[in-house]
Amino acid sequence: MAYPKLTVVNNYSAAAGGGYDAVILIGDYQQHIPEDFSSHIERARQFDRRVGEQALLVTCEVAGGRLITAPTGPLTRDYDDVRQIADAAAAGARIAAEAGCRKPLLVVFGVPEEEGRYGQAEAVAYWGFCQALYQPLEAREALGEDQIETVTEVGLVGVVNEGWLEAVEAGKRVARDLCGTEPERMAAPRFAEYCQQTFAQSPVRVTVIDDIQQLQHEYPLLMAVARASLGVERHWPCVVRLEYKAPAAEQTLMMAGKGIVYDTGGVDLKVGGHMAGMSRDKGGAAGVAGFLKTVAEMRPETVNVVAELGIVRNSVGADAFVADEIITGHSGVRVRIGNTDAEGRLLLADLLSHLRAEAGDYPRPQLFSVATLTGHAALAKGPYTALIPNGPARVDKITDRLWEAGEVYGDPTEISWSRREDFSFVRPRTRSDDVLSSNNGPSATTPRGHQFPMAFLSIAAGLDKHGTDSEQPLPYVHVDIAGSGVEGGDWQHGKPTATPVTCFAGCYLHR
């Protein structure tokens, strides 16, 4: 179950006797404050003009004797969004934990009645609260979960489905664990082990492919990236396959996740301090696994989910792959290596090719690749997830629906478009190969640096043969979370955000 345990109550009066030791009051304090709290706020403002302007703890006659003000600021401006509620809840959560609270009550007020922006305000407050209180897996294992995650329960005033909120938070917790944990504790075999434990006795079937010969035969691009890691058994690669089969499936999500447990850059070595934080280069696979955890909790009736996660260490050594090599992928496409630090797209191409090959076995397949792929996505989109659809996905408005879900559920995205220049960029220069993996410069300084990798993936996975002009169109969306995967863009120390768990869950699972 998600941490902390959630209880939903209809109103503040119904919370009486619930053992709550603080109230976190979240909203715009320039608007009408609920009658249960208005006199306390007015009195506190007489002594401290910061009340309602920033997160503070005020002692007064409410549950537990502690009222934590958590202002959102204005919510009605064109550029305001539901993340302000998550941020306010997070600020309140930190004060509650520092004050020694163990069971606070969240009260959200003054939210504009706009379904498009604030229809899930209470849910987003809960998830923001949990995000702030999350502690890393290594810390929990070393110090004891009860010792460092001291807020054990939380109440929420609202009309929401607590099972749905906890299912999403359970998925986000899995994603944060897998993304944020250091590279030895979450080396490829232990990543697979975590998945096996997470989905034990659940409706999600886990298959771990770790036989080296099988991987070399079926995932040749992935194994090129893994080649230099084979000298260290605890770093050996694997593919983790997760499958959920719905009882009455009407559509199928087929997801490939980039799980680079450590990215040295390979022979194109990361220098100048840029290697720190590269244990988080597995955030795409982590996000996909987290989404499957929410699926396992929700057990949707009509949505299949099939995922393949490529879990690999991009090491450097005598047997490392190098630029200029030509490697034939699972699809039969010959890939010329342009830069060994553009490794994630190689393993994604093999994973997508496998999913493409079996897509015809499932109803209404939709393919996705999820990855911390390019610095350019972070530069171009800031803290937003970049969505790049192919033609069939654009026709089906898949990215439109994901964008809408992200806005409502506080996991926002922005849409980029695949253009002819992207396909031209990765064109073969000789008859020796079919596609170029990358240029040899940083993506952040390359025009269309987060769009052209989608063109590469389409070609290298064989998806370019399944466009709108084909007999079997396959919708495909590349999801780049390089800008959204950690808080503040701090890849070494920032807390993982668990994107895009909430966005996908809101789009495909919540009704």
Short mmCIF file of C-alpha atoms in Angstrom, two decimals:
data_model
loop_
_atom_site.label_atom_id
_atom_site.label_comp_id
_atom_site.label_asym_id
_atom_site.label_seq_id
_atom_site.Cartn_x
_atom_site.Cartn_y
_atom_site.Cartn_z
CA MET A 1 0.00 0.00 0.00
CA ALA A 2 1.02 3.60 -0.53
CA TYR A 3 2.56 5.48 2.34
CA PRO A 4 1.06 7.08 4.43
CA LYS A 5 -2.34 5.43 4.89
CA LEU A 6 -5.20 7.60 3.66
CA THR A 7 -8.64 8.17 5.17
CA VAL A 8 -11.19 10.34 3.34
CA VAL A 9 -13.86 12.26 5.27
CA ASN A 10 -16.72 14.32 3.84
CA ASN A 11 -16.13 17.44 5.92
CA TYR A 12 -14.12 18.80 8.82
CA SER A 13 -16.80 18.00 11.37
CA ALA A 14 -16.74 14.36 10.29
CA ALA A 15 -13.05 14.23 11.19
CA ALA A 16 -13.77 14.78 14.89
CA GLY A 17 -12.61 11.84 16.93
CA GLY A 18 -10.33 10.65 14.16
CA GLY A 19 -7.20 11.23 16.18
CA TYR A 20 -5.80 13.91 13.89
CA ASP A 21 -2.95 15.89 15.44
CA ALA A 22 -2.85 18.81 12.99
CA VAL A 23 -4.82 20.46 10.19
CA ILE A 24 -3.05 21.50 6.98
CA LEU A 25 -5.22 24.18 5.38
CA ILE A 26 -4.45 24.44 1.66
CA GLY A 27 -5.81 27.22 -0.54
CA ASP A 28 -5.79 30.87 -1.58
CA TYR A 29 -5.94 32.86 1.65
CA GLN A 30 -7.12 35.95 -0.19
CA GLN A 31 -10.38 34.13 -0.87
CA HIS A 32 -13.14 33.12 1.56
CA ILE A 33 -11.67 30.97 4.31
CA PRO A 34 -13.89 28.13 5.64
CA GLU A 35 -15.90 29.08 8.71
CA ASP A 36 -14.24 26.35 10.80
CA PHE A 37 -10.91 28.17 10.48
CA SER A 38 -11.59 31.81 9.59
CA SER A 39 -11.57 33.15 13.16
CA HIS A 40 -8.32 31.34 13.93
CA ILE A 41 -6.68 32.79 10.83
CA GLU A 42 -7.95 36.29 11.57
CA ARG A 43 -6.61 36.12 15.13
CA ALA A 44 -3.23 34.74 14.02
CA ARG A 45 -2.86 37.49 11.42
CA GLN A 46 -3.07 40.09 14.18
CA PHE A 47 0.21 38.78 15.54
CA ASP A 48 1.95 37.59 12.35
CA ARG A 49 1.27 39.12 8.96
CA ARG A 50 2.97 36.13 7.29
CA VAL A 51 -0.08 33.99 8.05
CA GLY A 52 -1.71 33.14 4.75
CA GLU A 53 1.34 34.34 2.83
CA GLN A 54 3.60 31.37 3.55
CA ALA A 55 3.51 27.96 5.17
CA LEU A 56 3.44 28.34 8.95
CA LEU A 57 2.31 26.48 12.06
CA VAL A 58 -0.23 28.27 14.26
CA THR A 59 -1.42 26.93 17.60
CA CYS A 60 -5.20 27.22 18.02
CA GLU A 61 -8.31 25.21 18.80
CA VAL A 62 -8.37 22.82 15.87
CA ALA A 63 -7.64 19.08 15.68
CA GLY A 64 -4.42 18.46 17.53
CA GLY A 65 -4.11 22.13 18.45
CA ARG A 66 -2.00 22.81 15.37
CA LEU A 67 -3.11 24.63 12.23
CA ILE A 68 -0.61 24.65 9.38
CA THR A 69 -1.30 27.36 6.83
CA ALA A 70 -0.37 26.22 3.31
CA PRO A 71 -1.19 29.01 0.85
CA THR A 72 -1.35 28.32 -2.87
CA GLY A 73 -1.42 31.93 -3.97
CA PRO A 74 -3.90 32.96 -6.67
CA LEU A 75 -5.44 30.16 -8.72
CA THR A 76 -7.45 32.11 -11.29
CA ARG A 77 -4.74 33.58 -13.51
CA ASP A 78 -4.25 32.16 -16.99
CA TYR A 79 -0.98 30.51 -16.02
CA ASP A 80 -1.99 29.08 -12.64
CA ASP A 81 -2.37 25.30 -12.41
CA VAL A 82 -3.08 22.50 -10.00
CA ARG A 83 0.59 22.01 -9.13
CA GLN A 84 0.28 25.03 -6.85
CA ILE A 85 -1.97 22.89 -4.68
CA ALA A 86 0.61 20.09 -4.68
CA ASP A 87 3.37 22.55 -3.77
CA ALA A 88 1.34 23.98 -0.90
CA ALA A 89 0.52 20.51 0.40
CA ALA A 90 4.20 19.59 0.22
CA ALA A 91 5.20 22.67 2.20
CA GLY A 92 2.60 21.81 4.82
CA ALA A 93 3.77 18.20 4.92
CA ARG A 94 7.34 19.22 5.68
CA ILE A 95 6.25 21.45 8.55
CA ALA A 96 3.99 18.71 9.92
CA ALA A 97 6.83 16.18 9.89
CA GLU A 98 9.28 18.59 11.49
CA ALA A 99 6.72 19.44 14.18
CA GLY A 100 6.34 15.76 15.08
CA CYS A 101 2.85 15.24 13.65
CA ARG A 102 1.94 11.67 12.85
CA LYS A 103 -1.62 12.00 11.54
CA PRO A 104 -2.51 15.36 9.98
CA LEU A 105 -5.72 16.25 8.16
CA LEU A 106 -5.61 17.92 4.73
CA VAL A 107 -8.29 20.51 3.98
CA VAL A 108 -8.37 22.11 0.52
CA PHE A 109 -10.46 25.25 0.09
CA GLY A 110 -11.14 28.10 -2.31
CA VAL A 111 -10.47 26.11 -5.47
CA PRO A 112 -12.08 27.53 -8.64
CA GLU A 113 -14.81 25.32 -10.01
CA GLU A 114 -12.94 24.45 -13.19
CA GLU A 115 -12.90 20.76 -14.06
CA GLY A 116 -10.20 21.39 -16.66
CA ARG A 117 -7.69 22.63 -14.13
CA TYR A 118 -8.84 21.78 -10.63
CA GLY A 119 -11.16 18.80 -10.93
CA GLN A 120 -8.71 16.61 -9.01
CA ALA A 121 -7.48 19.22 -6.52
CA GLU A 122 -7.86 17.02 -3.42
CA ALA A 123 -6.11 14.08 -5.10
CA VAL A 124 -3.23 16.30 -6.19
CA ALA A 125 -2.93 17.64 -2.64
CA TYR A 126 -2.57 14.10 -1.31
CA TRP A 127 0.06 13.18 -3.90
CA GLY A 128 1.99 16.39 -3.25
CA PHE A 129 1.90 15.62 0.47
CA CYS A 130 3.27 12.12 -0.12
CA GLN A 131 5.94 13.38 -2.54
CA ALA A 132 7.31 15.69 0.13
CA LEU A 133 7.44 12.99 2.80
CA TYR A 134 9.01 10.25 0.62
CA GLN A 135 12.43 9.10 1.78
CA PRO A 136 14.88 7.13 -0.40
CA LEU A 137 14.91 3.34 -0.36
CA GLU A 138 18.53 3.20 0.84
CA ALA A 139 17.67 5.43 3.79
CA ARG A 140 14.64 3.37 4.72
CA GLU A 141 16.65 0.16 4.57
CA ALA A 142 19.54 1.59 6.59
CA LEU A 143 17.63 3.52 9.25
CA GLY A 144 14.24 1.84 9.35
CA GLU A 145 11.13 3.01 7.56
CA ASP A 146 9.31 3.93 10.77
CA GLN A 147 12.24 6.02 11.93
CA ILE A 148 12.43 8.38 8.97
CA GLU A 149 8.90 8.34 7.55
CA THR A 150 7.19 9.32 10.77
CA VAL A 151 3.85 10.55 9.38
CA THR A 152 2.01 7.23 9.30
CA GLU A 153 -1.53 8.33 8.39
CA VAL A 154 -3.24 11.27 6.74
CA GLY A 155 -6.84 12.38 6.46
CA LEU A 156 -8.31 14.22 3.49
CA VAL A 157 -11.53 16.23 3.38
CA GLY A 158 -13.23 15.71 0.05
CA VAL A 159 -15.33 13.49 -2.16
CA VAL A 160 -12.69 11.24 -3.68
CA ASN A 161 -11.98 7.54 -4.05
CA GLU A 162 -9.26 6.78 -1.53
CA GLY A 163 -8.46 3.47 -3.25
CA TRP A 164 -7.70 5.31 -6.48
CA LEU A 165 -5.49 7.87 -4.73
CA GLU A 166 -3.55 5.17 -2.89
CA ALA A 167 -3.17 3.08 -6.06
CA VAL A 168 -1.53 5.99 -7.86
CA GLU A 169 0.68 6.78 -4.87
CA ALA A 170 1.72 3.11 -4.66
CA GLY A 171 2.86 3.33 -8.28
CA LYS A 172 4.66 6.61 -7.69
CA ARG A 173 6.49 5.10 -4.73
CA VAL A 174 7.72 2.20 -6.85
CA ALA A 175 8.86 4.62 -9.55
CA ARG A 176 10.73 6.80 -7.04
CA ASP A 177 12.43 3.78 -5.50
CA LEU A 178 13.59 2.39 -8.82
CA CYS A 179 14.69 5.72 -10.26
CA GLY A 180 16.38 7.24 -7.25
CA THR A 181 18.30 4.34 -5.74
CA GLU A 182 22.08 4.26 -6.12
CA PRO A 183 23.68 2.14 -8.88
CA GLU A 184 24.87 -0.85 -6.83
CA ARG A 185 21.70 -1.26 -4.75
CA MET A 186 19.68 -0.99 -7.96
CA ALA A 187 22.06 -2.70 -10.41
CA ALA A 188 20.22 -4.59 -13.14
CA PRO A 189 19.73 -7.92 -11.30
CA ARG A 190 18.50 -6.13 -8.18
CA PHE A 191 16.20 -3.91 -10.23
CA ALA A 192 14.64 -7.10 -11.58
CA GLU A 193 14.43 -8.55 -8.08
CA TYR A 194 12.63 -5.43 -6.83
CA CYS A 195 10.09 -5.83 -9.65
CA GLN A 196 9.57 -9.50 -8.83
CA GLN A 197 8.92 -8.66 -5.19
CA THR A 198 6.66 -5.72 -6.05
CA PHE A 199 4.40 -7.74 -8.33
CA ALA A 200 4.41 -11.00 -6.37
CA GLN A 201 0.84 -12.27 -5.88
CA SER A 202 -0.52 -9.55 -8.16
CA PRO A 203 -2.20 -9.80 -11.57
CA VAL A 204 0.98 -8.52 -13.25
CA ARG A 205 3.15 -11.29 -14.63
CA VAL A 206 6.92 -10.70 -14.40
CA THR A 207 9.41 -12.37 -16.72
CA VAL A 208 13.12 -11.65 -16.38
CA ILE A 209 15.30 -12.38 -19.41
CA ASP A 210 18.88 -12.51 -18.16
CA ASP A 211 20.49 -15.29 -20.20
CA ILE A 212 23.35 -13.55 -21.97
CA GLN A 213 23.17 -15.66 -25.13
CA GLN A 214 19.43 -15.09 -25.43
CA LEU A 215 19.89 -11.36 -24.95
CA GLN A 216 22.66 -11.24 -27.55
CA HIS A 217 20.42 -12.99 -30.04
CA GLU A 218 17.15 -11.15 -29.36
CA TYR A 219 18.36 -7.71 -28.16
CA PRO A 220 21.58 -7.00 -30.09
CA LEU A 221 21.47 -3.21 -29.72
CA LEU A 222 20.83 -3.48 -25.99
CA MET A 223 23.72 -5.90 -25.67
CA ALA A 224 26.06 -3.54 -27.49
CA VAL A 225 25.43 -1.02 -24.72
CA ALA A 226 25.88 -3.73 -22.08
CA ARG A 227 29.04 -5.22 -23.58
CA ALA A 228 31.54 -3.53 -21.29
CA SER A 229 29.55 -4.52 -18.19
CA LEU A 230 29.79 -8.27 -18.80
CA GLY A 231 33.08 -8.56 -16.92
CA VAL A 232 31.26 -7.81 -13.66
CA GLU A 233 28.53 -10.33 -12.93
CA ARG A 234 26.55 -8.07 -10.58
CA HIS A 235 26.28 -5.57 -13.48
CA TRP A 236 24.94 -8.04 -16.02
CA PRO A 237 21.97 -6.74 -18.04
CA CYS A 238 18.44 -8.04 -18.23
CA VAL A 239 15.08 -7.33 -19.78
CA VAL A 240 12.15 -7.19 -17.37
CA ARG A 241 8.82 -7.93 -19.03
CA LEU A 242 5.62 -6.95 -17.21
CA GLU A 243 2.20 -8.10 -18.47
CA TYR A 244 -1.29 -7.29 -17.28
CA LYS A 245 -4.14 -8.94 -19.17
CA ALA A 246 -7.53 -7.33 -18.67
CA PRO A 247 -10.64 -9.53 -18.38
CA ALA A 248 -12.42 -7.73 -21.24
CA ALA A 249 -9.63 -5.95 -23.05
CA GLU A 250 -10.55 -3.23 -25.52
CA GLN A 251 -7.14 -1.58 -25.89
CA THR A 252 -3.51 -2.39 -25.16
CA LEU A 253 -0.72 -0.14 -23.95
CA MET A 254 2.68 -1.45 -25.02
CA MET A 255 5.49 0.34 -23.22
CA ALA A 256 9.28 0.30 -23.56
CA GLY A 257 11.26 1.72 -20.64
CA LYS A 258 14.85 2.91 -20.64
CA GLY A 259 16.60 1.50 -17.58
CA ILE A 260 20.23 2.62 -17.70
CA VAL A 261 21.22 1.92 -14.11
CA TYR A 262 24.43 3.88 -14.61
CA ASP A 263 25.51 5.88 -17.61
CA THR A 264 29.21 6.65 -17.87
CA GLY A 265 28.67 7.73 -21.46
CA GLY A 266 30.71 4.74 -22.56
CA VAL A 267 33.74 5.55 -24.69
CA ASP A 268 32.21 9.00 -25.29
CA LEU A 269 32.83 9.48 -21.58
CA LYS A 270 30.88 12.01 -19.54
CA VAL A 271 33.45 14.51 -18.23
CA GLY A 272 33.46 17.80 -16.37
CA GLY A 273 31.34 16.48 -13.49
CA HIS A 274 28.47 15.37 -15.74
CA MET A 275 28.58 11.75 -14.58
CA ALA A 276 27.12 12.52 -11.15
CA GLY A 277 23.44 11.65 -11.04
CA MET A 278 23.62 9.16 -13.89
CA SER A 279 22.22 6.42 -11.65
CA ARG A 280 18.88 8.15 -12.34
CA ASP A 281 19.09 7.37 -16.06
CA LYS A 282 16.71 4.51 -15.33
CA GLY A 283 13.80 6.86 -14.68
CA GLY A 284 11.90 5.78 -17.80
CA ALA A 285 11.86 2.11 -16.83
CA ALA A 286 11.06 3.16 -13.26
CA GLY A 287 8.07 5.19 -14.43
CA VAL A 288 6.73 2.32 -16.51
CA ALA A 289 7.11 -0.12 -13.61
CA GLY A 290 5.38 2.39 -11.35
CA PHE A 291 2.47 2.69 -13.76
CA LEU A 292 2.16 -1.12 -13.79
CA LYS A 293 2.01 -1.05 -9.99
CA THR A 294 -0.99 1.29 -10.22
CA VAL A 295 -2.49 -1.04 -12.84
CA ALA A 296 -1.97 -3.98 -10.48
CA GLU A 297 -3.83 -2.10 -7.74
CA MET A 298 -6.66 -0.86 -9.99
CA ARG A 299 -7.10 -4.02 -12.10
CA PRO A 300 -8.78 -2.28 -15.06
CA GLU A 301 -11.40 -4.31 -16.91
CA THR A 302 -10.65 -3.16 -20.44
CA VAL A 303 -6.98 -2.09 -20.63
CA ASN A 304 -4.12 -4.51 -21.27
CA VAL A 305 -0.60 -3.33 -20.45
CA VAL A 306 2.52 -5.02 -21.81
CA ALA A 307 5.90 -3.52 -20.94
CA GLU A 308 9.52 -4.36 -21.62
CA LEU A 309 12.19 -2.65 -19.52
CA GLY A 310 15.80 -2.70 -20.70
CA ILE A 311 17.98 -2.71 -17.58
CA VAL A 312 21.62 -2.09 -18.49
CA ARG A 313 24.79 -0.44 -17.20
CA ASN A 314 26.58 1.63 -19.85
CA SER A 315 30.10 0.93 -18.65
CA VAL A 316 33.40 1.87 -20.24
CA GLY A 317 36.19 -0.63 -20.80
CA ALA A 318 38.24 -2.57 -23.29
CA ASP A 319 35.17 -4.29 -24.73
CA ALA A 320 32.97 -1.20 -24.87
CA PHE A 321 31.11 -0.45 -28.08
CA VAL A 322 32.38 2.58 -29.97
CA ALA A 323 31.21 5.17 -32.47
CA ASP A 324 31.29 4.04 -36.11
CA GLU A 325 30.25 0.45 -35.30
CA ILE A 326 27.36 -0.88 -37.36
CA ILE A 327 25.01 -3.14 -35.39
CA THR A 328 21.95 -4.89 -36.73
CA GLY A 329 19.03 -4.55 -34.34
CA HIS A 330 16.19 -6.94 -33.59
CA SER A 331 14.20 -5.31 -36.42
CA GLY A 332 16.90 -6.15 -38.98
CA VAL A 333 17.77 -2.46 -39.36
CA ARG A 334 21.50 -1.71 -39.52
CA VAL A 335 22.39 1.02 -37.03
CA ARG A 336 25.56 3.08 -37.30
CA ILE A 337 26.67 4.29 -33.86
CA GLY A 338 27.20 8.03 -33.79
CA ASN A 339 27.91 8.50 -30.09
CA THR A 340 28.07 5.93 -27.29
CA ASP A 341 26.45 8.40 -24.90
CA ALA A 342 23.29 8.12 -27.00
CA GLU A 343 22.82 4.62 -25.64
CA GLY A 344 19.26 4.70 -24.34
CA ARG A 345 17.71 4.88 -27.79
CA LEU A 346 19.58 1.71 -28.79
CA LEU A 347 18.00 -0.50 -26.15
CA LEU A 348 14.63 1.19 -26.67
CA ALA A 349 14.79 0.33 -30.37
CA ASP A 350 15.13 -3.38 -29.60
CA LEU A 351 12.36 -3.26 -26.98
CA LEU A 352 10.02 -1.41 -29.33
CA SER A 353 10.80 -3.84 -32.12
CA HIS A 354 9.72 -6.74 -29.92
CA LEU A 355 6.52 -4.94 -28.98
CA ARG A 356 5.86 -4.02 -32.62
CA ALA A 357 6.23 -7.65 -33.67
CA GLU A 358 3.53 -8.80 -31.25
CA ALA A 359 1.23 -5.76 -31.49
CA GLY A 360 -1.11 -7.62 -33.86
CA ASP A 361 -1.91 -10.10 -31.10
CA TYR A 362 -3.62 -7.46 -28.97
CA PRO A 363 -6.70 -5.23 -29.38
CA ARG A 364 -6.06 -1.58 -30.32
CA PRO A 365 -2.34 -1.47 -29.53
CA GLN A 366 -0.65 1.81 -28.65
CA LEU A 367 3.14 1.91 -28.31
CA PHE A 368 5.19 4.16 -26.03
CA SER A 369 8.86 4.62 -25.23
CA VAL A 370 9.57 6.28 -21.89
CA ALA A 371 13.04 7.59 -21.16
CA THR A 372 15.30 10.17 -19.60
CA LEU A 373 16.64 10.56 -23.10
CA THR A 374 17.94 14.04 -23.94
CA GLY A 375 19.25 17.16 -22.29
CA HIS A 376 17.50 18.99 -25.09
CA ALA A 377 14.08 17.97 -23.71
CA ALA A 378 15.02 19.55 -20.38
CA LEU A 379 16.28 22.68 -22.13
CA ALA A 380 13.30 22.99 -24.50
CA LYS A 381 10.51 21.92 -22.14
CA GLY A 382 11.87 22.76 -18.70
CA PRO A 383 10.09 20.69 -16.04
CA TYR A 384 7.53 19.26 -18.47
CA THR A 385 7.46 15.80 -20.05
CA ALA A 386 7.90 15.94 -23.83
CA LEU A 387 5.46 13.90 -25.95
CA ILE A 388 6.40 13.21 -29.57
CA PRO A 389 3.72 11.26 -31.51
CA ASN A 390 3.91 9.53 -34.87
CA GLY A 391 1.20 9.97 -37.49
CA PRO A 392 -1.28 7.34 -36.24
CA ALA A 393 -0.94 8.58 -32.65
CA ARG A 394 -1.61 12.09 -33.86
CA VAL A 395 -4.71 10.95 -35.74
CA ASP A 396 -5.97 9.13 -32.64
CA LYS A 397 -5.29 12.23 -30.50
CA ILE A 398 -3.34 10.17 -27.97
CA THR A 399 -1.04 13.03 -27.01
CA ASP A 400 -4.02 15.36 -26.67
CA ARG A 401 -5.58 13.05 -24.10
CA LEU A 402 -2.29 12.61 -22.23
CA TRP A 403 -1.83 16.39 -22.17
CA GLU A 404 -5.33 16.90 -20.77
CA ALA A 405 -4.79 14.25 -18.09
CA GLY A 406 -1.46 15.79 -17.11
CA GLU A 407 -3.08 19.18 -16.60
CA VAL A 408 -5.84 17.82 -14.37
CA TYR A 409 -3.71 15.37 -12.35
CA GLY A 410 -0.66 17.57 -11.85
CA ASP A 411 1.78 15.65 -14.07
CA PRO A 412 1.97 18.06 -17.01
CA THR A 413 3.33 17.46 -20.48
CA GLU A 414 4.04 19.41 -23.63
CA ILE A 415 3.68 18.14 -27.18
CA SER A 416 6.43 18.25 -29.81
CA TRP A 417 6.03 17.18 -33.42
CA SER A 418 8.09 14.82 -35.53
CA ARG A 419 9.19 16.51 -38.78
CA ARG A 420 10.93 15.54 -41.99
CA GLU A 421 14.12 17.23 -40.78
CA ASP A 422 14.31 14.69 -37.95
CA PHE A 423 14.26 11.76 -40.36
CA SER A 424 16.78 13.49 -42.60
CA PHE A 425 19.06 14.00 -39.59
CA VAL A 426 19.39 10.25 -38.96
CA ARG A 427 19.49 9.18 -42.62
CA PRO A 428 22.23 6.74 -43.69
CA ARG A 429 25.28 8.35 -45.28
CA THR A 430 26.49 5.18 -47.01
CA ARG A 431 25.13 1.86 -48.25
CA SER A 432 26.66 0.22 -45.18
CA ASP A 433 23.92 1.18 -42.76
CA ASP A 434 20.24 2.09 -42.62
CA VAL A 435 20.13 4.72 -39.89
CA LEU A 436 22.46 6.86 -37.75
CA SER A 437 21.90 6.70 -34.01
CA SER A 438 23.06 10.21 -33.22
CA ASN A 439 25.35 13.08 -34.06
CA ASN A 440 28.51 13.42 -31.96
CA GLY A 441 27.51 16.60 -30.09
CA PRO A 442 25.39 17.19 -26.98
CA SER A 443 21.66 17.02 -27.61
CA ALA A 444 21.17 20.29 -25.74
CA THR A 445 23.16 22.15 -28.40
CA THR A 446 21.67 20.23 -31.33
CA PRO A 447 18.68 21.72 -33.16
CA ARG A 448 15.62 19.52 -32.59
CA GLY A 449 17.71 17.50 -30.18
CA HIS A 450 14.74 15.80 -28.49
CA GLN A 451 12.68 15.31 -31.65
CA PHE A 452 15.14 13.55 -33.95
CA PRO A 453 15.64 10.59 -31.54
CA MET A 454 11.98 9.72 -32.10
CA ALA A 455 12.72 9.49 -35.83
CA PHE A 456 15.63 7.17 -35.07
CA LEU A 457 13.44 4.99 -32.86
CA SER A 458 10.74 4.78 -35.51
CA ILE A 459 13.23 3.56 -38.11
CA ALA A 460 15.38 1.34 -35.88
CA ALA A 461 12.32 -0.40 -34.38
CA GLY A 462 10.59 -0.86 -37.74
CA LEU A 463 7.74 1.44 -36.77
CA ASP A 464 8.27 3.65 -39.80
CA LYS A 465 6.60 0.85 -41.78
CA HIS A 466 3.45 1.36 -39.68
CA GLY A 467 2.56 4.97 -40.43
CA THR A 468 -0.80 6.36 -41.50
CA ASP A 469 -0.07 5.29 -45.09
CA SER A 470 0.49 1.62 -44.18
CA GLU A 471 -1.83 -1.38 -44.05
CA GLN A 472 -1.25 -1.70 -40.29
CA PRO A 473 -0.90 1.75 -38.70
CA LEU A 474 0.52 1.60 -35.17
CA PRO A 475 0.14 4.62 -32.88
CA TYR A 476 3.46 5.39 -31.20
CA VAL A 477 4.44 8.16 -28.77
CA HIS A 478 7.95 8.83 -27.52
CA VAL A 479 7.90 10.18 -23.95
CA ASP A 480 11.04 12.06 -22.87
CA ILE A 481 11.14 12.76 -19.13
CA ALA A 482 14.65 14.20 -18.96
CA GLY A 483 13.28 17.55 -17.79
CA SER A 484 10.53 16.25 -15.54
CA GLY A 485 12.04 13.18 -13.90
CA VAL A 486 13.54 14.80 -10.78
CA GLU A 487 12.63 17.81 -8.72
CA GLY A 488 14.38 21.01 -9.73
CA GLY A 489 16.31 19.32 -12.52
CA ASP A 490 18.92 18.21 -9.98
CA TRP A 491 19.82 14.75 -11.25
CA GLN A 492 22.27 14.01 -8.45
CA HIS A 493 20.27 15.08 -5.42
CA GLY A 494 16.74 15.92 -6.57
CA LYS A 495 13.91 13.69 -5.44
CA PRO A 496 12.42 11.59 -8.29
CA THR A 497 9.00 12.86 -9.36
CA ALA A 498 7.66 9.46 -10.54
CA THR A 499 6.51 10.96 -13.84
CA PRO A 500 4.66 9.87 -15.96
CA VAL A 501 2.79 7.54 -13.58
CA THR A 502 0.05 10.03 -12.68
CA CYS A 503 -0.42 11.27 -16.24
CA PHE A 504 -0.88 7.77 -17.68
CA ALA A 505 -3.00 6.61 -14.75
CA GLY A 506 -5.28 9.63 -15.11
CA CYS A 507 -5.57 9.12 -18.86
CA TYR A 508 -6.16 5.37 -18.99
CA LEU A 509 -7.29 4.13 -15.58
CA HIS A 510 -9.49 6.71 -13.84
CA ARG A 511 -13.16 6.80 -14.76
#
